[in-house]
């Protein structure tokens, strides 16, 4: 459905951020992109959604294809109409707009007002909490509610593919589970494809079908979520478990530092 | 005593009607700020330009009045549209100071142009509305002011509806909130900037016609733009109801203050009292009466 072929991204004409990233997202499933801070996860998402341009970045090599159509270099708002929606890191709801107005803004590409109404009802079905907050200014919602609103707002454009940037950021573990649960339901019910960027690898590998690990602007590892969960490097560096599978103790860390088995 | 009260009442009425007309000018300023966060320091000059265009078209031979008015509005829309495209769009994403300086420079250019092209004398904007003042109790109100107030109210209601109820208005508020996120919602941000400037062009055109008719059109007309700042600071930079309330307060206060204080100080109260109010507003109500507050969650 989405194919990124060996792209390079350069900011400001000099800063090389992605150095050859390739990945595929299959239809109707969650693919996750794991990596530390500054690895290039968000840049990859922005390269797909066309927002690089607003930050003076550009794709200098490689190509991005969505359903067989080349989309690198397209403008962000045209891509939304094509069916790619992005949920931003840190939620970024329109704070001074009410919940409902946020959803209406999200439905900008829908021409038919009936579809906007249906869309709002659909979002309220998935996130019943938002219905209670319907006429409240979204800036005063709780973090979890704002994240729900951000996902709901992205749903309003009836996307085929959703780019989800760290939905777990700053949320309580219970809320994270709730939100991941809803996302999984969405994928199953709406045949949505999701590219999920996460730091919470345990959560992400729990719901994803396939995963990629990105470091320093390169994809260093990829595989099915099951395989990644068993990979000893992933266990050590992303899941915080040691070889045996028990929780790591800090005493061992001091005595023995394991080296990664990939080069980045 | 009754006579004093009547005098006060008529001051309030004339102040309120002038205040509403300030609101109309402020509306142009607020519309641009609301959508693009740009401060347009050339708003008064826009009004002056519209006045010149209206004066030229209305005094042209064989031009029906309605057509001349529509043409004035169309020309001002075109002017704002072009200005946004040529001057302001390249400044997108630059610091806000760049836009402010650009509009200040633009204001100076616009003040310089009319004497070159139209000559220096004061022109009239003749409108077929008669000279019979309407009376409201002890107060009288000039026909242009009454019609101006009605037109202003219609515009304010229309724009308020647009921003609160229509999908395009909601999109425009989303653009003001966060351009990048708005873009990801499929909103063509640049197009909305252009629409905002075009709407400001309409407000400027109507202000130019009404104020031009009241004061006559020459470079001095641009000075009414100075009253915009107290009005919008008091009402809130991005609030349409704020523009109305701010306009009413400034209009009434300056009319009352100048009538009672001017005899003792020899005049000029009208020009500084609004600014006193503005400074007080900045100290005690920095977001204005209706401006949107920065939301901070703790």
PDB file of C-alpha atoms in Angstrom, chain A residues 51 54-55 77 80 88 92 94-97 101 104-111 113 116 137 139-143 146 153, chain B residues 163-164 166-168 170-171 173-175 177-178 180-190 192 292-297:
ATOM      1  CA  UNK A  51       5.028  18.336   5.640  1.00  0.00           C
ATOM      2  CA  UNK A  54       7.098  23.498   5.661  1.00  0.00           C
ATOM      3  CA  UNK A  55      10.302  22.817   7.591  1.00  0.00           C
ATOM      4  CA  UNK A  77      -3.152  19.113   1.790  1.00  0.00           C
ATOM      5  CA  UNK A  80      -4.825  14.353   2.859  1.00  0.00           C
ATOM      6  CA  UNK A  88       1.073  14.567  15.326  1.00  0.00           C
ATOM      7  CA  UNK A  92      -1.511  19.337  18.683  1.00  0.00           C
ATOM      8  CA  UNK A  94      -6.586  23.228  17.842  1.00  0.00           C
ATOM      9  CA  UNK A  95      -6.755  24.452  21.420  1.00  0.00           C
ATOM     10  CA  UNK A  96      -9.198  27.308  21.052  1.00  0.00           C
ATOM     11  CA  UNK A  97     -11.640  25.285  18.990  1.00  0.00           C
ATOM     12  CA  UNK A 101     -14.971  22.140  15.688  1.00  0.00           C
ATOM     13  CA  UNK A 104     -15.115  19.653  11.530  1.00  0.00           C
ATOM     14  CA  UNK A 105     -11.708  21.104  10.682  1.00  0.00           C
ATOM     15  CA  UNK A 106     -10.399  17.557  10.288  1.00  0.00           C
ATOM     16  CA  UNK A 107     -13.128  16.849   7.768  1.00  0.00           C
ATOM     17  CA  UNK A 108     -12.041  19.671   5.525  1.00  0.00           C
ATOM     18  CA  UNK A 109     -11.539  17.421   2.495  1.00  0.00           C
ATOM     19  CA  UNK A 110     -15.097  16.043   2.713  1.00  0.00           C
ATOM     20  CA  UNK A 111     -17.286  17.965   0.325  1.00  0.00           C
ATOM     21  CA  UNK A 113     -21.824  17.882   4.834  1.00  0.00           C
ATOM     22  CA  UNK A 116     -19.055  15.240   8.126  1.00  0.00           C
ATOM     23  CA  UNK A 137     -12.575  24.034  24.274  1.00  0.00           C
ATOM     24  CA  UNK A 139      -7.214  23.033  25.032  1.00  0.00           C
ATOM     25  CA  UNK A 140      -8.738  22.177  28.395  1.00  0.00           C
ATOM     26  CA  UNK A 141      -9.198  18.455  27.747  1.00  0.00           C
ATOM     27  CA  UNK A 142      -6.982  15.947  29.521  1.00  0.00           C
ATOM     28  CA  UNK A 143      -3.950  14.560  27.715  1.00  0.00           C
ATOM     29  CA  UNK A 146      -6.648  15.260  23.469  1.00  0.00           C
ATOM     30  CA  UNK A 153      -9.751  14.362  13.876  1.00  0.00           C
TER      31      UNK A 153
ATOM     32  CA  UNK B 163     -16.273  32.188  11.728  1.00  0.00           C
ATOM     33  CA  UNK B 164     -18.497  30.417  14.227  1.00  0.00           C
ATOM     34  CA  UNK B 166     -19.482  27.795   8.562  1.00  0.00           C
ATOM     35  CA  UNK B 167     -16.991  25.049   7.814  1.00  0.00           C
ATOM     36  CA  UNK B 168     -14.713  27.459   5.987  1.00  0.00           C
ATOM     37  CA  UNK B 170     -13.782  26.855  11.307  1.00  0.00           C
ATOM     38  CA  UNK B 171     -10.992  25.939   8.885  1.00  0.00           C
ATOM     39  CA  UNK B 173      -9.622  29.473  12.752  1.00  0.00           C
ATOM     40  CA  UNK B 174      -7.731  26.190  12.555  1.00  0.00           C
ATOM     41  CA  UNK B 175      -5.228  27.852  10.225  1.00  0.00           C
ATOM     42  CA  UNK B 177      -4.166  28.127  15.469  1.00  0.00           C
ATOM     43  CA  UNK B 178      -1.495  26.007  13.817  1.00  0.00           C
ATOM     44  CA  UNK B 180       1.256  22.981   9.899  1.00  0.00           C
ATOM     45  CA  UNK B 181      -1.452  20.913  11.541  1.00  0.00           C
ATOM     46  CA  UNK B 182      -4.116  22.677   9.497  1.00  0.00           C
ATOM     47  CA  UNK B 183      -2.220  21.716   6.371  1.00  0.00           C
ATOM     48  CA  UNK B 184      -2.237  18.079   7.466  1.00  0.00           C
ATOM     49  CA  UNK B 185      -6.032  18.321   7.741  1.00  0.00           C
ATOM     50  CA  UNK B 186      -6.135  18.996   4.035  1.00  0.00           C
ATOM     51  CA  UNK B 187      -6.531  22.752   4.409  1.00  0.00           C
ATOM     52  CA  UNK B 188      -4.798  24.820   1.756  1.00  0.00           C
ATOM     53  CA  UNK B 189      -3.317  27.350   4.157  1.00  0.00           C
ATOM     54  CA  UNK B 190      -2.192  29.872   1.558  1.00  0.00           C
ATOM     55  CA  UNK B 192      -7.143  30.809   3.370  1.00  0.00           C
ATOM     56  CA  UNK B 292      -8.526  34.439  23.195  1.00  0.00           C
ATOM     57  CA  UNK B 293      -6.307  33.575  26.078  1.00  0.00           C
ATOM     58  CA  UNK B 294      -3.277  31.388  25.816  1.00  0.00           C
ATOM     59  CA  UNK B 295      -4.261  28.006  27.171  1.00  0.00           C
ATOM     60  CA  UNK B 296      -1.888  26.561  29.694  1.00  0.00           C
ATOM     61  CA  UNK B 297      -2.708  23.266  31.319  1.00  0.00           C
TER      62      UNK B 297
END
